[in-house]
Structure formats: structure tokens, C-alpha cells
Amino acid sequence: MSLIVFDMDGTLLDTRIDITISVNYVRMKNHALPPLTQEQVVEYINRDERNLPQLFYGTETPDPQDRELFRRHYLQQCTKHLRLFSGVETMLESLRRAGIPMAVATNASSLFAHQMLEAAGIAHYFYAVAGADTTGRSKPDPSMLHFLMRQIGFDPNEKRGYLLGDSGKDMEAARRAGLVPLYAAWGYANGCEADRSLQTPEALCEVLSTPLSIQKEESRQCS
């Protein structure tokens, strides 16, 4: 049986409005900086190489006061404009009925992840959820994927597993963990190298019924 691991922001959930509001709240309160646009915030987050404290707040290293203010504000803000991407719930229900185990690997804190998945009404679909705080490492490091596979009892050397995400960090983490990387073209990023690009969430069910040899022949650069 396959395993499907999902990225959260930009793959399952559209969180752009709320995260931008919280980032700008910290910018205003702690640094008197003008607001960033949603597009800027998402682009900064999805950069393969980035220093978010510098990009968001103009500090070279993380400031504990910024981190704590963001945490407190985002805990109250993160579900206010939250929405599922179209087709996600149909996809998850189809996978549940097929008996395919599912998990979430997000670079957000697991505290936010559990709250947001519950608010979106999809938390019950997942065997396990891992955030950057779960292992102390963010994607593209594969440690949270290894953690999830251990939790579920899944061996990528014996069975085929997948990671569906919308960034280069997701694709690299999948490869390093022995999972097949699938790109969510409806997400935030502008393209990345993956074994297959999916235009809609429902297309994942088609991938699961396609032999791996054919998937590899279809491997191409996302655009």
C-alpha cells in the first residue's frame, strides 16, 4: 500500500492572507516597517535559500521577541481566512476510501498545523502530522519524513511512497527520504523539478493507478 505525505501551506491549505497579516503585524509593532504584500511574503517563504528574519524584519538573526509576537498573533489569526484549495477534500476522501495512509509534513510549527487542519475540517484524514519543531529540522532536510514513516511503519524500500508539495524544498526532501516527489501546480511556487506535475488535487488518484515505470517516463520539469 502506498503512503502519501502532503505539504500543508500551498498544497492543502491557502494560508496566504493570514500569514501576511501576522508578518506585517510584527513588522509594524517591533520595527515600524511598512507592510509586505501577499506575493512578497509567499515568494520569500518559498525561496530555496533565504534568511526569513532578514527578509521579514530586517534582522540578520532571529529575534526572540519577533518570534514570540508572531507566534501569539498567528495562533489567533491563522484560521480567520483559511481555505482549502478546490478539490482537496474530494481527493482526501477518495484516498481514505482506498485505504491509503496519509500524513502531513510542514515547515510550519506543528502547533499551528494541528489547529489549522482541525479548523479546515480535514485533520481526521491523517495518521500523523510533523512540523519543523517535531525533529528540529525543516524541509529540504528529510528528517520529518523519516519521522512520519517510522510513526506509520512505512518502509520506502519495500513500498512506493509519495510527497505532494508546491516547492523545491518539498521535492528535495522527498528524494532524500526515498519518496516520489509530486508537484502541486495549484500552489504558491512558480515551478520546480519533480517526477510529475499535477494540475489538480484529483489528479493524484490517477498517479496512484499508474505504474512507476510510466511515471518516470513522464518525469519533466514543472512549469
XYZ file of N, CA and C in Angstrom:
669
model
N 0.842 -1.189 0.000
C 0.000 0.000 0.000
C 0.883 1.247 0.000
N 0.523 2.232 -0.818
C 1.275 3.477 -0.914
C 1.105 4.318 0.340
N 2.029 5.236 0.539
C 1.916 6.287 1.551
C 1.919 7.618 0.830
N 1.041 8.525 1.251
C 1.019 9.870 0.683
C 1.300 10.865 1.804
N 2.369 11.639 1.645
C 2.677 12.720 2.577
C 2.396 14.042 1.858
N 1.708 14.927 2.536
C 1.350 16.221 1.957
C 2.085 17.356 2.669
N 2.574 18.292 1.871
C 2.898 19.607 2.417
C 1.567 20.253 2.805
N 1.587 21.280 3.633
C 0.328 21.894 4.071
C 0.061 23.219 3.364
N 0.840 24.267 3.701
C 0.610 25.592 3.106
C 0.930 25.559 1.615
N -0.036 25.954 0.797
C 0.194 25.983 -0.641
C -0.092 24.675 -1.334
N -0.415 23.630 -0.569
C -0.747 22.327 -1.157
C -2.147 21.896 -0.739
N -2.375 21.832 0.561
C -3.709 21.535 1.077
C -4.489 22.814 1.376
N -3.800 23.774 1.991
C -4.461 24.968 2.510
C -3.898 26.243 1.893
N -4.797 27.184 1.619
C -4.397 28.530 1.204
C -4.365 29.403 2.454
N -3.168 29.740 2.881
C -2.971 30.464 4.149
C -2.359 31.842 3.932
N -2.334 32.289 2.697
C -1.587 33.498 2.354
C -2.048 34.743 3.108
N -3.353 34.923 3.229
C -3.860 36.155 3.844
C -3.426 36.247 5.302
N -3.647 35.163 6.048
C -3.384 35.223 7.488
C -1.908 35.333 7.816
N -1.058 34.596 7.112
C 0.369 34.687 7.423
C 0.913 36.070 7.077
N 0.388 36.677 6.017
C 0.819 38.030 5.653
C 0.394 39.037 6.719
N -0.825 38.891 7.224
C -1.301 39.785 8.279
C -0.419 39.686 9.516
N -0.038 38.463 9.893
C 0.775 38.291 11.106
C 2.201 38.786 10.911
N 2.796 38.528 9.751
C 4.133 39.044 9.474
C 4.121 40.572 9.524
N 3.113 41.175 8.911
C 3.054 42.636 8.886
C 2.760 43.219 10.270
N 2.053 42.491 11.102
C 1.817 42.941 12.470
C 3.137 43.052 13.234
N 4.005 42.049 13.085
C 5.310 42.085 13.744
C 6.174 43.199 13.152
N 6.138 43.344 11.834
C 6.912 44.411 11.186
C 6.520 45.779 11.757
N 5.213 45.999 11.906
C 4.732 47.300 12.382
C 5.052 47.497 13.873
N 4.719 46.504 14.704
C 4.848 46.650 16.152
C 6.300 46.717 16.615
N 7.141 45.854 16.048
C 8.518 45.750 16.558
C 9.541 46.542 15.768
N 9.214 46.893 14.513
C 10.239 47.502 13.657
C 9.770 48.741 12.907
N 8.502 49.104 13.024
C 7.952 50.270 12.314
C 8.230 50.196 10.816
N 8.125 48.981 10.267
C 8.350 48.773 8.843
C 7.024 48.772 8.081
N 7.029 49.193 6.815
C 5.800 49.169 6.017
C 5.384 47.728 5.709
N 4.136 47.520 5.362
C 3.656 46.149 5.117
C 4.220 45.549 3.835
N 4.358 44.237 3.855
C 4.687 43.469 2.663
C 3.400 43.006 1.996
N 3.467 42.749 0.704
C 2.313 42.200 0.011
C 2.266 40.680 0.212
N 1.118 40.085 -0.056
C 0.995 38.625 -0.009
C 2.006 37.970 -0.934
N 2.159 38.546 -2.115
C 3.081 37.970 -3.094
C 4.510 37.969 -2.570
N 4.913 39.045 -1.912
C 6.264 39.104 -1.342
C 6.453 38.058 -0.252
N 5.496 37.950 0.653
C 5.606 37.005 1.757
C 5.723 35.575 1.240
N 4.864 35.206 0.296
C 4.884 33.843 -0.246
C 6.180 33.576 -1.002
N 6.638 34.560 -1.763
C 7.887 34.370 -2.516
C 9.063 34.191 -1.573
N 9.116 34.969 -0.505
C 10.194 34.835 0.460
C 10.174 33.456 1.117
N 9.002 33.004 1.513
C 8.884 31.710 2.192
C 9.320 30.569 1.286
N 9.025 30.660 0.007
C 9.296 29.551 -0.916
C 10.678 29.597 -1.550
N 11.479 30.603 -1.237
C 12.841 30.608 -1.752
C 13.611 29.403 -1.227
N 14.392 28.780 -2.105
C 15.198 27.639 -1.671
C 16.257 28.064 -0.660
N 16.837 29.236 -0.885
C 17.820 29.787 0.046
C 17.305 31.137 0.517
N 17.033 31.243 1.843
C 16.534 32.523 2.331
C 16.817 32.688 3.808
N 16.890 33.962 4.211
C 17.018 34.321 5.620
C 15.736 35.070 5.977
N 14.750 34.350 6.509
C 13.449 34.970 6.743
C 13.495 36.119 7.745
N 14.264 36.044 8.822
C 14.326 37.213 9.712
C 14.779 38.477 8.978
N 15.749 38.328 8.083
C 16.231 39.489 7.339
C 15.177 39.969 6.341
N 14.542 39.026 5.642
C 13.549 39.389 4.633
C 12.294 39.986 5.258
N 11.860 39.417 6.371
C 10.625 39.885 7.006
C 10.832 41.108 7.896
N 11.924 41.102 8.679
C 12.050 42.100 9.739
C 13.352 42.902 9.695
N 14.231 42.597 8.726
C 15.468 43.353 8.600
C 16.517 42.991 9.628
N 16.409 41.821 10.262
C 17.399 41.376 11.240
C 18.155 40.180 10.671
N 19.447 40.132 10.882
C 20.250 39.055 10.314
C 20.012 37.720 11.004
N 19.651 37.761 12.267
C 19.396 36.537 13.031
C 18.005 36.624 13.656
N 17.401 35.482 13.979
C 16.065 35.501 14.589
C 16.055 36.242 15.917
N 15.085 37.111 16.084
C 14.911 37.855 17.330
C 13.820 37.142 18.138
N 14.106 36.710 19.364
C 13.093 36.013 20.173
C 11.808 36.812 20.354
N 11.923 38.145 20.421
C 10.720 38.967 20.575
C 9.857 38.921 19.325
N 10.496 38.920 18.141
C 9.746 38.787 16.891
C 9.062 37.434 16.821
N 9.804 36.401 17.169
C 9.276 35.036 17.099
C 8.079 34.865 18.027
N 8.186 35.377 19.244
C 7.101 35.218 20.210
C 5.876 36.036 19.821
N 6.095 37.263 19.333
C 4.959 38.080 18.913
C 4.253 37.446 17.720
N 5.040 36.939 16.770
C 4.423 36.261 15.630
C 3.632 35.050 16.108
N 4.207 34.235 16.996
C 3.534 33.031 17.479
C 2.193 33.373 18.118
N 2.186 34.375 19.008
C 0.955 34.740 19.697
C -0.088 35.297 18.730
N 0.364 36.127 17.796
C -0.581 36.733 16.852
C -1.112 35.690 15.865
N -0.233 34.853 15.338
C -0.654 33.880 14.327
C -1.555 32.798 14.919
N -1.365 32.446 16.181
C -2.267 31.479 16.816
C -3.711 31.982 16.807
N -3.897 33.286 16.932
C -5.232 33.876 16.873
C -5.688 34.151 15.443
N -4.722 34.351 14.540
C -5.027 34.791 13.185
C -5.148 33.653 12.171
N -4.456 32.540 12.419
C -4.172 31.574 11.340
C -5.389 30.886 10.739
N -6.546 30.937 11.388
C -7.733 30.273 10.829
C -8.791 31.259 10.326
N -8.513 32.547 10.406
C -9.549 33.533 10.090
C -9.889 33.594 8.605
N -8.891 33.446 7.732
C -9.133 33.478 6.284
C -8.690 32.172 5.618
N -8.524 31.155 6.408
C -8.057 29.854 5.928
C -9.068 29.239 4.962
N -8.558 28.625 3.895
C -9.458 27.889 2.998
C -8.729 26.708 2.384
N -9.498 25.670 2.086
C -8.981 24.528 1.347
C -8.874 24.887 -0.121
N -7.823 24.414 -0.783
C -7.783 24.545 -2.234
C -8.879 23.668 -2.838
N -9.432 24.116 -3.943
C -10.509 23.392 -4.606
C -10.071 21.971 -4.953
N -10.899 21.004 -4.613
C -10.631 19.614 -4.941
C -9.888 18.841 -3.868
N -9.371 19.531 -2.850
C -8.565 18.847 -1.833
C -9.401 17.864 -1.022
N -10.573 18.287 -0.564
C -11.366 17.382 0.274
C -11.842 16.164 -0.513
N -12.206 16.353 -1.773
C -12.603 15.213 -2.619
C -11.448 14.237 -2.770
N -10.238 14.765 -2.989
C -9.045 13.927 -3.106
C -8.803 13.131 -1.823
N -8.866 13.804 -0.675
C -8.592 13.137 0.591
C -9.619 12.043 0.880
N -10.867 12.316 0.580
C -11.903 11.312 0.816
C -11.715 10.097 -0.088
N -11.313 10.329 -1.336
C -11.054 9.214 -2.251
C -9.901 8.353 -1.753
N -8.855 8.982 -1.250
C -7.706 8.245 -0.725
C -8.084 7.488 0.550
N -8.908 8.096 1.383
C -9.360 7.422 2.604
C -10.138 6.163 2.267
N -11.034 6.281 1.298
C -11.846 5.129 0.908
C -10.992 4.017 0.305
N -9.871 4.406 -0.311
C -8.966 3.414 -0.891
C -8.046 2.799 0.161
N -8.113 3.302 1.386
C -7.300 2.749 2.463
C -5.840 3.151 2.417
N -5.540 4.272 1.774
C -4.156 4.724 1.638
C -3.800 5.623 2.820
N -2.770 5.294 3.591
C -2.392 6.139 4.734
C -1.850 7.486 4.270
N -2.213 8.533 5.012
C -1.819 9.893 4.667
C -1.212 10.583 5.874
N -0.287 11.501 5.611
C 0.363 12.270 6.668
C 0.662 13.669 6.147
N 1.015 14.575 7.059
C 1.347 15.956 6.701
C 2.745 16.279 7.208
N 3.566 16.868 6.341
C 4.903 17.345 6.700
C 4.983 18.819 6.317
N 5.040 19.687 7.314
C 5.031 21.126 7.056
C 6.200 21.803 7.749
N 6.713 22.845 7.134
C 7.764 23.633 7.780
C 7.204 24.611 8.811
N 5.880 24.656 8.917
C 5.264 25.433 9.986
C 5.387 24.663 11.301
N 5.154 25.337 12.396
C 5.112 24.670 13.691
C 3.952 23.680 13.725
N 4.155 22.539 14.367
C 3.075 21.561 14.486
C 1.905 22.137 15.291
N 2.175 23.088 16.170
C 1.111 23.752 16.917
C 0.144 24.442 15.976
N 0.674 25.204 15.010
C -0.177 25.839 14.005
C -0.837 24.786 13.122
N -0.084 23.783 12.715
C -0.585 22.789 11.768
C -1.814 22.074 12.308
N -1.754 21.608 13.550
C -2.905 20.898 14.119
C -4.123 21.813 14.200
N -3.909 23.046 14.608
C -5.021 23.990 14.724
C -5.649 24.266 13.360
N -4.824 24.442 12.342
C -5.329 24.785 11.015
C -6.010 23.605 10.338
N -5.453 22.416 10.472
C -6.066 21.232 9.878
C -7.410 20.939 10.530
N -7.493 21.138 11.848
C -8.770 20.970 12.541
C -9.788 21.993 12.044
N -9.370 23.251 11.936
C -10.282 24.309 11.510
C -10.771 24.081 10.086
N -9.923 23.498 9.259
C -10.297 23.223 7.860
C -11.150 21.965 7.731
N -11.282 21.204 8.820
C -12.124 20.017 8.804
C -11.504 18.804 8.160
N -10.152 18.752 8.097
C -9.506 17.617 7.421
C -8.507 16.881 8.311
N -8.403 17.257 9.575
C -7.396 16.639 10.449
C -7.591 15.129 10.569
N -8.836 14.658 10.505
C -9.119 13.239 10.712
C -8.604 12.342 9.595
N -8.175 12.922 8.489
C -7.675 12.114 7.369
C -6.243 11.628 7.602
N -5.518 12.210 8.537
C -4.076 11.985 8.614
C -3.681 11.128 9.816
N -2.824 10.140 9.537
C -2.284 9.286 10.579
C -1.342 10.069 11.491
N -0.606 11.003 10.918
C 0.393 11.745 11.694
C 0.654 13.090 11.027
N 1.105 14.055 11.845
C 1.459 15.399 11.369
C 2.813 15.749 11.968
N 3.714 16.238 11.128
C 5.036 16.668 11.597
C 5.285 18.100 11.141
N 5.831 18.910 12.058
C 6.226 20.275 11.734
C 7.717 20.442 11.922
N 8.194 21.647 11.669
C 9.630 21.908 11.815
C 10.099 21.656 13.236
N 9.207 21.847 14.207
C 9.563 21.634 15.605
C 9.588 20.161 16.003
N 9.008 19.289 15.178
C 8.921 17.869 15.524
C 10.299 17.234 15.606
N 11.148 17.556 14.644
C 12.504 16.998 14.616
C 13.568 18.067 14.765
N 13.152 19.337 14.788
C 14.123 20.422 14.867
C 14.749 20.766 13.538
N 14.231 20.202 12.462
C 14.772 20.469 11.123
C 13.631 20.677 10.131
N 13.836 21.626 9.213
C 12.836 21.920 8.190
C 13.207 21.251 6.871
N 12.196 21.040 6.019
C 12.485 20.610 4.657
C 13.329 21.686 3.972
N 14.341 21.333 3.191
C 14.523 20.052 2.489
C 15.195 18.938 3.281
N 15.568 19.179 4.532
C 16.057 18.066 5.344
C 14.942 17.011 5.426
N 15.266 15.748 5.248
C 14.221 14.717 5.207
C 13.824 14.160 6.564
N 14.340 14.733 7.660
C 14.136 14.098 8.963
C 12.671 13.995 9.354
N 11.855 15.001 9.039
C 10.444 14.892 9.416
C 9.727 13.820 8.602
N 10.193 13.569 7.377
C 9.616 12.487 6.576
C 10.003 11.130 7.149
N 11.251 10.996 7.578
C 11.663 9.751 8.238
C 10.855 9.540 9.516
N 10.612 10.609 10.266
C 9.807 10.521 11.485
C 8.408 9.998 11.159
N 7.772 10.575 10.136
C 6.420 10.154 9.779
C 6.385 8.699 9.324
N 7.375 8.292 8.538
C 7.397 6.907 8.071
C 7.569 5.933 9.229
N 8.373 6.313 10.213
C 8.507 5.457 11.397
C 7.194 5.386 12.166
N 6.513 6.522 12.287
C 5.243 6.550 13.004
C 4.212 5.629 12.365
N 4.223 5.585 11.043
C 3.223 4.819 10.304
C 3.683 3.382 10.066
N 4.982 3.134 10.198
C 5.522 1.812 9.917
C 5.698 1.563 8.437
N 6.123 2.602 7.719
C 6.268 2.519 6.262
C 7.737 2.458 5.885
N 8.081 1.527 4.994
C 9.453 1.375 4.507
C 9.486 1.693 3.018
N 10.132 2.817 2.620
C 10.154 3.197 1.201
C 10.954 2.231 0.334
N 11.731 1.346 0.950
C 12.460 0.340 0.181
C 11.574 -0.848 -0.182
N 10.444 -0.958 0.490
C 9.541 -2.074 0.235
C 8.277 -1.658 -0.497
N 7.858 -0.394 -0.302
C 6.626 0.094 -0.904
C 6.868 1.470 -1.516
N 5.979 1.865 -2.379
C 6.112 3.160 -3.038
C 5.400 4.238 -2.240
N 6.128 5.292 -1.920
C 5.541 6.413 -1.201
C 5.730 7.704 -1.983
N 4.895 8.684 -1.697
C 4.899 9.944 -2.436
C 4.873 11.121 -1.470
N 5.422 12.236 -1.937
C 5.226 13.510 -1.255
C 4.677 14.498 -2.262
N 3.527 15.090 -1.947
C 2.917 16.103 -2.794
C 3.140 17.462 -2.157
N 3.830 18.353 -2.873
C 4.123 19.676 -2.340
C 4.252 20.704 -3.444
N 4.466 21.957 -3.048
C 4.471 23.040 -4.038
C 5.791 23.797 -4.085
N 6.867 23.219 -3.535
C 8.134 23.950 -3.542
C 9.301 23.022 -3.805
N 10.420 23.623 -4.187
C 11.635 22.850 -4.389
C 12.096 22.162 -3.124
N 11.833 22.770 -1.967
C 12.210 22.141 -0.693
C 11.456 20.834 -0.483
N 10.184 20.812 -0.890
C 9.403 19.578 -0.791
C 9.978 18.492 -1.692
N 10.313 18.877 -2.926
C 10.801 17.895 -3.886
C 12.133 17.293 -3.443
N 13.026 18.145 -2.934
C 14.317 17.652 -2.478
C 14.169 16.752 -1.255
N 13.312 17.150 -0.322
C 13.095 16.330 0.872
C 12.544 14.963 0.498
N 11.620 14.937 -0.459
C 11.051 13.659 -0.901
C 12.128 12.741 -1.442
N 12.963 13.252 -2.335
C 14.013 12.422 -2.930
C 14.973 11.894 -1.860
N 15.344 12.757 -0.925
C 16.299 12.355 0.113
C 15.702 11.319 1.061
N 14.373 11.277 1.140
C 13.707 10.314 2.020
C 13.289 9.046 1.281
N 13.544 8.987 -0.031
C 13.162 7.813 -0.802
C 11.721 7.812 -1.262
N 11.091 8.998 -1.273
C 9.715 9.127 -1.744
C 9.686 9.735 -3.143
N 8.602 9.484 -3.867
C 8.425 10.048 -5.203
C 7.917 11.483 -5.063
N 8.633 12.484 -5.599
C 8.171 13.875 -5.476
C 7.125 14.221 -6.530
N 6.011 14.790 -6.072
C 4.932 15.238 -6.953
C 4.690 16.721 -6.700
N 4.591 17.478 -7.775
C 4.462 18.930 -7.671
C 2.997 19.355 -7.769
N 2.526 20.129 -6.796
C 1.171 20.676 -6.785
C 1.167 21.999 -7.546
N 0.760 21.966 -8.801
C 0.861 23.147 -9.664
C -0.106 24.256 -9.271
N -1.092 23.944 -8.427
C -2.038 24.966 -7.978
C -1.505 25.766 -6.797
N -0.335 25.426 -6.289
C 0.189 26.029 -5.070
C 0.872 27.358 -5.285
N 1.749 27.720 -4.341
C 2.341 29.048 -4.298
C 3.536 29.230 -5.231
N 4.326 28.172 -5.433
C 5.593 28.317 -6.149
C 5.375 28.449 -7.657
N 6.433 28.806 -8.349
C 6.364 29.025 -9.797
C 6.937 27.870 -10.600
N 7.115 26.733 -9.983
C 7.638 25.578 -10.697
C 8.845 24.996 -10.006
N 9.043 23.684 -10.173
C 10.179 23.009 -9.583
C 10.359 21.665 -10.269
N 11.511 21.075 -10.035
C 11.833 19.787 -10.644
C 11.153 18.678 -9.848
N 10.278 17.909 -10.508
C 9.546 16.840 -9.837
C 9.365 15.675 -10.793
N 8.997 14.514 -10.258
C 8.735 13.367 -11.119
C 7.467 13.567 -11.926
N 6.545 14.353 -11.377
C 5.308 14.617 -12.118
C 4.657 15.877 -11.571
N 4.041 16.639 -12.447
C 3.319 17.847 -12.074
C 1.824 17.561 -12.144
N 1.118 17.856 -11.055
C -0.329 17.649 -11.002
C -1.023 18.999 -11.089
N -1.953 19.116 -12.014
C -2.661 20.372 -12.202
C -3.813 20.554 -11.228
N -4.370 19.448 -10.727
C -5.476 19.494 -9.777
C -5.251 18.440 -8.694
N -5.818 18.612 -7.505
C -5.683 17.586 -6.465
C -6.226 16.224 -6.899
N -7.316 16.229 -7.653
C -7.920 14.956 -8.065
C -6.988 14.116 -8.919
N -6.011 14.766 -9.583
C -5.082 14.031 -10.442
C -4.200 13.068 -9.659
N -4.112 13.239 -8.341
C -3.289 12.334 -7.539
C -3.795 10.905 -7.617
N -5.107 10.724 -7.673
C -5.673 9.374 -7.760
C -5.242 8.686 -9.051
N -5.108 9.445 -10.127
C -4.628 8.882 -11.391
C -3.178 8.435 -11.268
N -2.358 9.227 -10.574
C -0.955 8.864 -10.379
C -0.837 7.535 -9.645
N -1.666 7.344 -8.645
C -1.575 6.132 -7.826
C -1.944 4.879 -8.609
N -2.682 5.046 -9.698
C -3.053 3.889 -10.516
C -2.132 3.700 -11.714
N -1.076 4.553 -11.809
C -0.137 4.484 -12.926
C 1.137 3.767 -12.503
N 1.608 2.770 -13.271
C 2.856 2.088 -12.928
C 4.018 3.065 -12.805
N 4.928 2.806 -11.872
C 6.056 3.706 -11.622
C 6.920 3.881 -12.857
N 7.059 2.836 -13.683
C 7.878 2.944 -14.885
C 7.337 3.996 -15.838
N 5.999 4.086 -15.920
C 5.383 5.100 -16.788
C 5.558 6.477 -16.170
N 5.429 6.573 -14.838
C 5.614 7.860 -14.177
C 7.007 8.406 -14.449
N 8.017 7.546 -14.411
C 9.380 8.003 -14.629
C 9.578 8.482 -16.059
N 8.903 7.835 -17.015
C 8.990 8.287 -18.400
C 8.365 9.663 -18.576
N 7.360 9.972 -17.719
C 6.678 11.259 -17.813
C 7.377 12.347 -17.003
N 8.463 11.967 -16.308
C 9.180 12.932 -15.478
C 9.638 14.113 -16.328
N 9.394 15.327 -15.795
C 9.755 16.519 -16.553
C 9.895 17.687 -15.587
N 10.362 18.807 -16.098
C 10.471 19.994 -15.260
C 9.124 20.685 -15.178
N 8.677 20.990 -13.935
C 7.396 21.657 -13.743
C 7.474 23.069 -14.296
N 6.367 23.545 -14.753
C 6.322 24.922 -15.242
C 4.944 25.505 -14.995
